[in-house]
mmCIF file of C-alpha atoms in Angstrom:
data_model
loop_
_atom_site.group_PDB
_atom_site.id
_atom_site.type_symbol
_atom_site.label_atom_id
_atom_site.label_comp_id
_atom_site.label_asym_id
_atom_site.label_seq_id
_atom_site.Cartn_x
_atom_site.Cartn_y
_atom_site.Cartn_z
ATOM 1 C CA UNK A 1 -0.528 -48.530 -134.786
ATOM 2 C CA UNK A 2 -4.062 -48.614 -133.319
ATOM 3 C CA UNK A 3 -7.313 -48.016 -135.161
ATOM 4 C CA UNK A 4 -10.734 -48.095 -133.521
ATOM 5 C CA UNK A 5 -13.911 -48.327 -135.621
ATOM 6 C CA UNK A 6 -17.163 -47.762 -133.768
ATOM 7 C CA UNK A 7 -20.577 -47.573 -135.407
ATOM 8 C CA UNK A 8 -24.292 -47.593 -134.708
ATOM 9 C CA UNK A 9 -27.037 -48.549 -137.161
ATOM 10 C CA UNK A 10 -30.783 -48.160 -136.920
ATOM 11 C CA UNK A 11 -33.142 -49.886 -139.340
ATOM 12 C CA UNK A 12 -36.920 -49.488 -139.377
ATOM 13 C CA UNK A 13 -39.341 -51.472 -141.479
ATOM 14 C CA UNK A 14 -42.872 -50.102 -141.355
ATOM 15 C CA UNK A 15 -45.768 -51.447 -143.413
ATOM 16 C CA UNK A 16 -49.377 -50.488 -142.894
ATOM 17 C CA UNK A 17 -51.298 -51.844 -145.899
ATOM 18 C CA UNK A 18 -54.711 -50.951 -144.606
ATOM 19 C CA UNK A 19 -57.425 -52.850 -146.376
ATOM 20 C CA UNK A 20 -59.409 -49.611 -146.267
ATOM 21 C CA UNK A 21 -59.793 -46.362 -144.350
ATOM 22 C CA UNK A 22 -63.564 -46.842 -144.210
ATOM 23 C CA UNK A 23 -64.807 -48.620 -141.076
ATOM 24 C CA UNK A 24 -67.746 -50.267 -142.863
ATOM 25 C CA UNK A 25 -65.360 -51.866 -145.361
ATOM 26 C CA UNK A 26 -63.064 -53.126 -142.603
ATOM 27 C CA UNK A 27 -65.983 -54.715 -140.742
ATOM 28 C CA UNK A 28 -67.399 -56.406 -143.834
ATOM 29 C CA UNK A 29 -66.193 -59.980 -144.383
ATOM 30 C CA UNK A 30 -63.743 -61.118 -147.026
ATOM 31 C CA UNK A 31 -65.858 -63.345 -149.270
ATOM 32 C CA UNK A 32 -64.136 -65.860 -151.546
ATOM 33 C CA UNK A 33 -65.584 -68.041 -154.273
ATOM 34 C CA UNK A 34 -64.097 -71.345 -155.440
ATOM 35 C CA UNK A 35 -63.838 -69.998 -158.995
ATOM 36 C CA UNK A 36 -61.133 -67.554 -157.806
ATOM 37 C CA UNK A 37 -63.300 -64.443 -157.521
ATOM 38 C CA UNK A 38 -63.851 -62.585 -154.289
ATOM 39 C CA UNK A 39 -65.307 -59.457 -152.723
ATOM 40 C CA UNK A 40 -64.509 -57.507 -149.598
ATOM 41 C CA UNK A 41 -61.275 -55.909 -148.430
ATOM 42 C CA UNK A 42 -58.583 -56.964 -150.879
ATOM 43 C CA UNK A 43 -55.758 -57.059 -148.334
ATOM 44 C CA UNK A 44 -55.354 -58.348 -144.859
ATOM 45 C CA UNK A 45 -55.330 -55.564 -142.320
ATOM 46 C CA UNK A 46 -51.681 -56.191 -141.399
ATOM 47 C CA UNK A 47 -49.575 -53.691 -139.482
ATOM 48 C CA UNK A 48 -45.804 -54.180 -139.196
ATOM 49 C CA UNK A 49 -43.356 -51.884 -137.390
ATOM 50 C CA UNK A 50 -39.987 -53.589 -136.905
ATOM 51 C CA UNK A 51 -36.872 -51.940 -135.468
ATOM 52 C CA UNK A 52 -33.295 -53.150 -135.389
ATOM 53 C CA UNK A 53 -30.503 -51.449 -133.433
ATOM 54 C CA UNK A 54 -26.883 -52.457 -134.108
ATOM 55 C CA UNK A 55 -23.821 -51.409 -132.111
ATOM 56 C CA UNK A 56 -20.412 -52.395 -133.454
ATOM 57 C CA UNK A 57 -16.816 -51.807 -132.359
ATOM 58 C CA UNK A 58 -13.571 -53.123 -133.901
ATOM 59 C CA UNK A 59 -10.006 -52.428 -132.788
ATOM 60 C CA UNK A 60 -6.985 -53.139 -135.017
ATOM 61 C CA UNK A 61 -3.465 -53.180 -133.560
ATOM 62 C CA UNK A 62 -0.377 -53.461 -135.765
ATOM 63 C CA UNK A 63 2.688 -54.596 -133.827
ATOM 64 C CA UNK A 64 5.728 -55.978 -135.587
ATOM 65 C CA UNK A 65 4.680 -58.878 -137.826
ATOM 66 C CA UNK A 66 1.233 -59.115 -136.175
ATOM 67 C CA UNK A 67 -1.970 -57.416 -137.188
ATOM 68 C CA UNK A 68 -4.397 -58.140 -134.339
ATOM 69 C CA UNK A 69 -8.073 -57.349 -134.681
ATOM 70 C CA UNK A 70 -10.717 -57.733 -131.961
ATOM 71 C CA UNK A 71 -14.291 -56.574 -131.884
ATOM 72 C CA UNK A 72 -17.902 -57.213 -131.249
ATOM 73 C CA UNK A 73 -21.438 -56.523 -132.357
ATOM 74 C CA UNK A 74 -24.750 -56.355 -130.495
ATOM 75 C CA UNK A 75 -28.038 -56.373 -132.410
ATOM 76 C CA UNK A 76 -31.364 -55.723 -130.693
ATOM 77 C CA UNK A 77 -34.467 -56.618 -132.719
ATOM 78 C CA UNK A 78 -38.030 -55.492 -132.086
ATOM 79 C CA UNK A 79 -40.544 -57.273 -134.318
ATOM 80 C CA UNK A 80 -43.997 -55.717 -133.914
ATOM 81 C CA UNK A 81 -46.936 -57.138 -135.834
ATOM 82 C CA UNK A 82 -50.698 -57.049 -135.682
ATOM 83 C CA UNK A 83 -53.320 -58.573 -137.945
ATOM 84 C CA UNK A 84 -56.585 -56.702 -137.524
ATOM 85 C CA UNK A 85 -59.561 -58.992 -136.981
ATOM 86 C CA UNK A 86 -61.442 -59.766 -140.177
ATOM 87 C CA UNK A 87 -64.217 -62.217 -140.934
ATOM 88 C CA UNK A 88 -63.844 -64.623 -143.852
ATOM 89 C CA UNK A 89 -66.472 -66.573 -145.733
ATOM 90 C CA UNK A 90 -65.648 -69.034 -148.515
ATOM 91 C CA UNK A 91 -68.037 -70.588 -151.014
ATOM 92 C CA UNK A 92 -67.049 -73.344 -153.413
ATOM 93 C CA UNK A 93 -69.155 -71.857 -156.230
ATOM 94 C CA UNK A 94 -71.054 -68.683 -156.955
ATOM 95 C CA UNK A 95 -74.268 -70.758 -156.884
ATOM 96 C CA UNK A 96 -73.452 -71.792 -153.289
ATOM 97 C CA UNK A 97 -73.135 -68.094 -152.389
ATOM 98 C CA UNK A 98 -76.567 -67.375 -153.858
ATOM 99 C CA UNK A 99 -78.064 -69.975 -151.508
ATOM 100 C CA UNK A 100 -75.713 -68.992 -148.629
ATOM 101 C CA UNK A 101 -74.166 -72.458 -148.475
ATOM 102 C CA UNK A 102 -70.734 -71.521 -147.128
ATOM 103 C CA UNK A 103 -67.850 -73.968 -147.373
ATOM 104 C CA UNK A 104 -66.065 -72.271 -144.466
ATOM 105 C CA UNK A 105 -66.298 -69.178 -142.343
ATOM 106 C CA UNK A 106 -63.962 -67.859 -139.740
ATOM 107 C CA UNK A 107 -62.139 -64.970 -138.198
ATOM 108 C CA UNK A 108 -58.550 -64.022 -138.906
ATOM 109 C CA UNK A 109 -56.472 -61.849 -136.654
ATOM 110 C CA UNK A 110 -53.886 -61.626 -133.956
ATOM 111 C CA UNK A 111 -53.447 -58.866 -131.394
ATOM 112 C CA UNK A 112 -50.339 -56.698 -131.540
ATOM 113 C CA UNK A 113 -47.350 -58.719 -130.478
ATOM 114 C CA UNK A 114 -43.801 -57.552 -129.972
ATOM 115 C CA UNK A 115 -41.141 -60.226 -130.224
ATOM 116 C CA UNK A 116 -37.746 -59.185 -128.854
ATOM 117 C CA UNK A 117 -34.338 -60.813 -129.185
ATOM 118 C CA UNK A 118 -30.679 -59.834 -129.066
ATOM 119 C CA UNK A 119 -27.606 -61.191 -130.869
ATOM 120 C CA UNK A 120 -24.057 -60.813 -129.558
ATOM 121 C CA UNK A 121 -20.935 -61.490 -131.647
ATOM 122 C CA UNK A 122 -17.330 -61.312 -130.380
ATOM 123 C CA UNK A 123 -14.180 -62.137 -132.312
ATOM 124 C CA UNK A 124 -10.416 -61.953 -132.206
ATOM 125 C CA UNK A 125 -7.972 -62.639 -135.006
ATOM 126 C CA UNK A 126 -4.279 -62.345 -135.744
ATOM 127 C CA UNK A 127 -2.663 -62.010 -139.163
ATOM 128 C CA UNK A 128 0.935 -63.095 -138.596
ATOM 129 C CA UNK A 129 3.469 -62.436 -141.370
ATOM 130 C CA UNK A 130 5.709 -65.501 -140.965
ATOM 131 C CA UNK A 131 7.794 -64.639 -144.044
ATOM 132 C CA UNK A 132 7.380 -62.698 -147.288
ATOM 133 C CA UNK A 133 5.644 -65.704 -148.831
ATOM 134 C CA UNK A 134 3.678 -67.035 -145.819
ATOM 135 C CA UNK A 135 1.029 -65.401 -143.655
ATOM 136 C CA UNK A 136 -1.009 -67.114 -140.958
ATOM 137 C CA UNK A 137 -4.535 -65.893 -140.361
ATOM 138 C CA UNK A 138 -5.916 -67.248 -137.081
ATOM 139 C CA UNK A 139 -9.079 -66.295 -135.280
ATOM 140 C CA UNK A 140 -11.882 -67.176 -132.906
ATOM 141 C CA UNK A 141 -15.510 -66.116 -132.968
ATOM 142 C CA UNK A 142 -18.203 -66.388 -130.330
ATOM 143 C CA UNK A 143 -21.893 -65.852 -131.034
ATOM 144 C CA UNK A 144 -24.802 -65.790 -128.609
ATOM 145 C CA UNK A 145 -28.410 -65.417 -129.761
ATOM 146 C CA UNK A 146 -30.841 -64.709 -126.946
ATOM 147 C CA UNK A 147 -34.141 -66.552 -126.714
ATOM 148 C CA UNK A 148 -37.090 -64.557 -128.014
ATOM 149 C CA UNK A 149 -39.374 -62.850 -125.540
ATOM 150 C CA UNK A 150 -42.655 -60.987 -126.020
ATOM 151 C CA UNK A 151 -42.846 -57.315 -125.039
ATOM 152 C CA UNK A 152 -45.955 -57.832 -122.872
ATOM 153 C CA UNK A 153 -44.859 -61.203 -121.429
ATOM 154 C CA UNK A 154 -47.638 -63.108 -123.218
ATOM 155 C CA UNK A 155 -45.782 -66.073 -124.729
ATOM 156 C CA UNK A 156 -45.066 -69.476 -123.250
ATOM 157 C CA UNK A 157 -43.055 -72.439 -124.461
ATOM 158 C CA UNK A 158 -44.324 -76.017 -124.599
ATOM 159 C CA UNK A 159 -41.995 -78.154 -122.502
ATOM 160 C CA UNK A 160 -41.842 -81.614 -124.113
ATOM 161 C CA UNK A 161 -40.239 -83.116 -120.993
ATOM 162 C CA UNK A 162 -43.162 -82.155 -118.730
ATOM 163 C CA UNK A 163 -45.891 -82.122 -121.386
ATOM 164 C CA UNK A 164 -47.013 -78.691 -120.154
ATOM 165 C CA UNK A 165 -46.547 -75.043 -120.994
ATOM 166 C CA UNK A 166 -43.771 -73.185 -119.219
ATOM 167 C CA UNK A 167 -44.922 -70.134 -117.232
ATOM 168 C CA UNK A 168 -46.253 -67.281 -119.374
ATOM 169 C CA UNK A 169 -43.575 -64.698 -119.987
ATOM 170 C CA UNK A 170 -40.688 -67.145 -119.900
ATOM 171 C CA UNK A 171 -38.266 -67.016 -122.783
ATOM 172 C CA UNK A 172 -38.510 -69.455 -125.645
ATOM 173 C CA UNK A 173 -35.351 -71.632 -125.835
#
């Protein structure tokens, strides 16, 4: 009359498309020309290592004409990303590059950040067999998604009411 289903899932997404393994290539700028050609590292130096942990438990109880099911899920996400610093130079034409007349130059990159958040789901339902021809399926669900935080406490939220940033390390609503 009682069945319990418990499970745990782990998912990892890891991407490390290094623009190169040679330091001199990584420190050379990405140079773009308006005609669509370019030289330099062909990919951004992006590193991604995301983890997701899921815990789940469901209990089913069959009693008379009722089939009651209750359960919940908790999901913890760790999103870790870093864009290695790279210089960029853009020229509108190849002729502009020959005379070093850059349209734009800049630096791309963000330090490693680790965004964290947790989702909680709870539910309860009842399948009631009213008669051979009629069944009632009733249920409630509650979901709570936590505000994201940063693993090193380096993010802050802009508070529109005060016109200022909330304290660094506070959660983002």
